[in-house]
PDB file of C-alpha atoms in Angstrom:
ATOM      1  CA  MET A 964      20.289  -3.907 -19.444  1.00 78.00           C
ATOM      2  CA  ILE A 965      17.652  -1.021 -20.285  1.00 81.00           C
ATOM      3  CA  SER A 966      15.514  -1.387 -23.094  1.00 84.00           C
ATOM      4  CA  LYS A 967      15.205   1.066 -25.484  1.00 90.00           C
ATOM      5  CA  LYS A 968      11.080   1.813 -25.200  1.00 91.00           C
ATOM      6  CA  VAL A 969      12.247   2.141 -21.740  1.00 86.00           C
ATOM      7  CA  LEU A 970      15.111   4.673 -22.193  1.00 87.00           C
ATOM      8  CA  GLN A 971      12.808   6.614 -24.497  1.00 91.00           C
ATOM      9  CA  LYS A 972       9.991   7.292 -21.788  1.00 90.00           C
ATOM     10  CA  GLU A 973      12.068   7.663 -19.533  1.00 87.00           C
ATOM     11  CA  LEU A 974      13.878  10.648 -21.685  1.00 88.00           C
ATOM     12  CA  GLU A 975      10.840  11.663 -22.517  1.00 91.00           C
ATOM     13  CA  THR A 976      10.043  13.275 -18.575  1.00 90.00           C
ATOM     14  CA  PHE A 977      13.771  14.945 -19.006  1.00 89.00           C
ATOM     15  CA  PRO A 978      13.501  19.043 -19.328  1.00 89.00           C
ATOM     16  CA  ASP A 979      14.868  20.192 -22.214  1.00 91.00           C
ATOM     17  CA  ASN A 980      18.460  20.620 -20.898  1.00 93.00           C
ATOM     18  CA  PHE A 981      20.207  18.279 -18.554  1.00 91.00           C
ATOM     19  CA  THR A 982      23.582  17.447 -17.701  1.00 93.00           C
ATOM     20  CA  ILE A 983      25.256  14.532 -18.416  1.00 93.00           C
ATOM     21  CA  ASP A 984      25.308  13.506 -14.135  1.00 92.00           C
ATOM     22  CA  GLU A 985      21.837  13.365 -14.179  1.00 90.00           C
ATOM     23  CA  LEU A 986      21.391  11.004 -17.374  1.00 90.00           C
ATOM     24  CA  VAL A 987      23.788   8.832 -15.878  1.00 91.00           C
ATOM     25  CA  GLY A 988      22.500   9.410 -12.454  1.00 90.00           C
ATOM     26  CA  LYS A 989      18.798   8.467 -14.395  1.00 88.00           C
ATOM     27  CA  LEU A 990      20.468   5.268 -15.860  1.00 90.00           C
ATOM     28  CA  ILE A 991      21.944   3.925 -12.759  1.00 89.00           C
ATOM     29  CA  VAL A 992      18.508   3.525 -11.044  1.00 89.00           C
ATOM     30  CA  LEU A 993      16.986   2.926 -14.543  1.00 88.00           C
ATOM     31  CA  GLU A 994      19.277   0.209 -13.761  1.00 88.00           C
ATOM     32  CA  LYS A 995      18.627  -0.740 -10.425  1.00 88.00           C
ATOM     33  CA  ARG A 996      15.180  -1.045 -10.651  1.00 86.00           C
ATOM     34  CA  GLN A 997      15.494  -3.636 -13.690  1.00 83.00           C
ATOM     35  CA  ARG A 998      17.524  -5.755 -12.014  1.00 81.00           C
ATOM     36  CA  GLU A 999      15.934  -5.976  -8.938  1.00 80.00           C
ATOM     37  CA  ASN A1000      13.133  -6.767 -10.860  1.00 77.00           C
ATOM     38  CA  ASN A1001      15.036  -9.511 -12.350  1.00 72.00           C
ATOM     39  CA  TYR A1002      16.153 -10.440  -9.012  1.00 70.00           C
ATOM     40  CA  LYS A1003      12.158 -10.683  -7.924  1.00 71.00           C
ATOM     41  CA  THR A1004      11.184 -12.778 -10.719  1.00 69.00           C
ATOM     42  CA  GLY A1005      13.667 -15.363  -9.977  1.00 63.00           C
ATOM     43  CA  LEU A1006      15.343 -14.434 -13.176  1.00 49.00           C
ATOM     44  CA  GLY A1007      18.674 -12.624 -11.374  1.00 56.00           C
ATOM     45  CA  HIS A1008      20.490 -13.572  -8.721  1.00 66.00           C
ATOM     46  CA  ILE A1009      22.062 -10.144  -7.469  1.00 70.00           C
ATOM     47  CA  SER A1010      21.137  -8.532  -4.394  1.00 77.00           C
ATOM     48  CA  ILE A1011      20.361  -4.492  -3.567  1.00 81.00           C
ATOM     49  CA  LYS A1012      23.848  -4.904  -1.675  1.00 86.00           C
ATOM     50  CA  GLU A1013      25.357  -6.412  -4.410  1.00 82.00           C
ATOM     51  CA  LEU A1014      24.226  -4.289  -6.926  1.00 81.00           C
ATOM     52  CA  ASP A1015      25.768  -1.293  -4.805  1.00 85.00           C
ATOM     53  CA  ALA A1016      29.475  -3.166  -4.702  1.00 85.00           C
ATOM     54  CA  GLU A1017      29.174  -3.073  -8.460  1.00 82.00           C
ATOM     55  CA  ILE A1018      28.290   0.494  -9.143  1.00 84.00           C
ATOM     56  CA  GLU A1019      30.592   1.533  -6.600  1.00 86.00           C
ATOM     57  CA  LYS A1020      33.734  -0.755  -8.652  1.00 85.00           C
ATOM     58  CA  TRP A1021      32.578   1.088 -11.703  1.00 83.00           C
ATOM     59  CA  PHE A1022      33.088   4.585 -10.369  1.00 84.00           C
ATOM     60  CA  LYS A1023      36.457   3.956  -8.849  1.00 76.00           C
ATOM     61  CA  LEU A1024      39.143   5.130 -10.651  1.00 54.00           C
TER      62      LEU A1024
END
């Protein structure tokens, strides 16, 4: 889960105009970083490969 503070900080680095695709891409990267940090600290038990597989499921129609 991405916190509001992290999201606000990241949005400050965006240009004044951006596409939804750019935003979604950034959200995916932020989520991956968060999960990786949780995994490294022992709070989560999902590997990067598992996360990539889960993301693929999200975008399949």
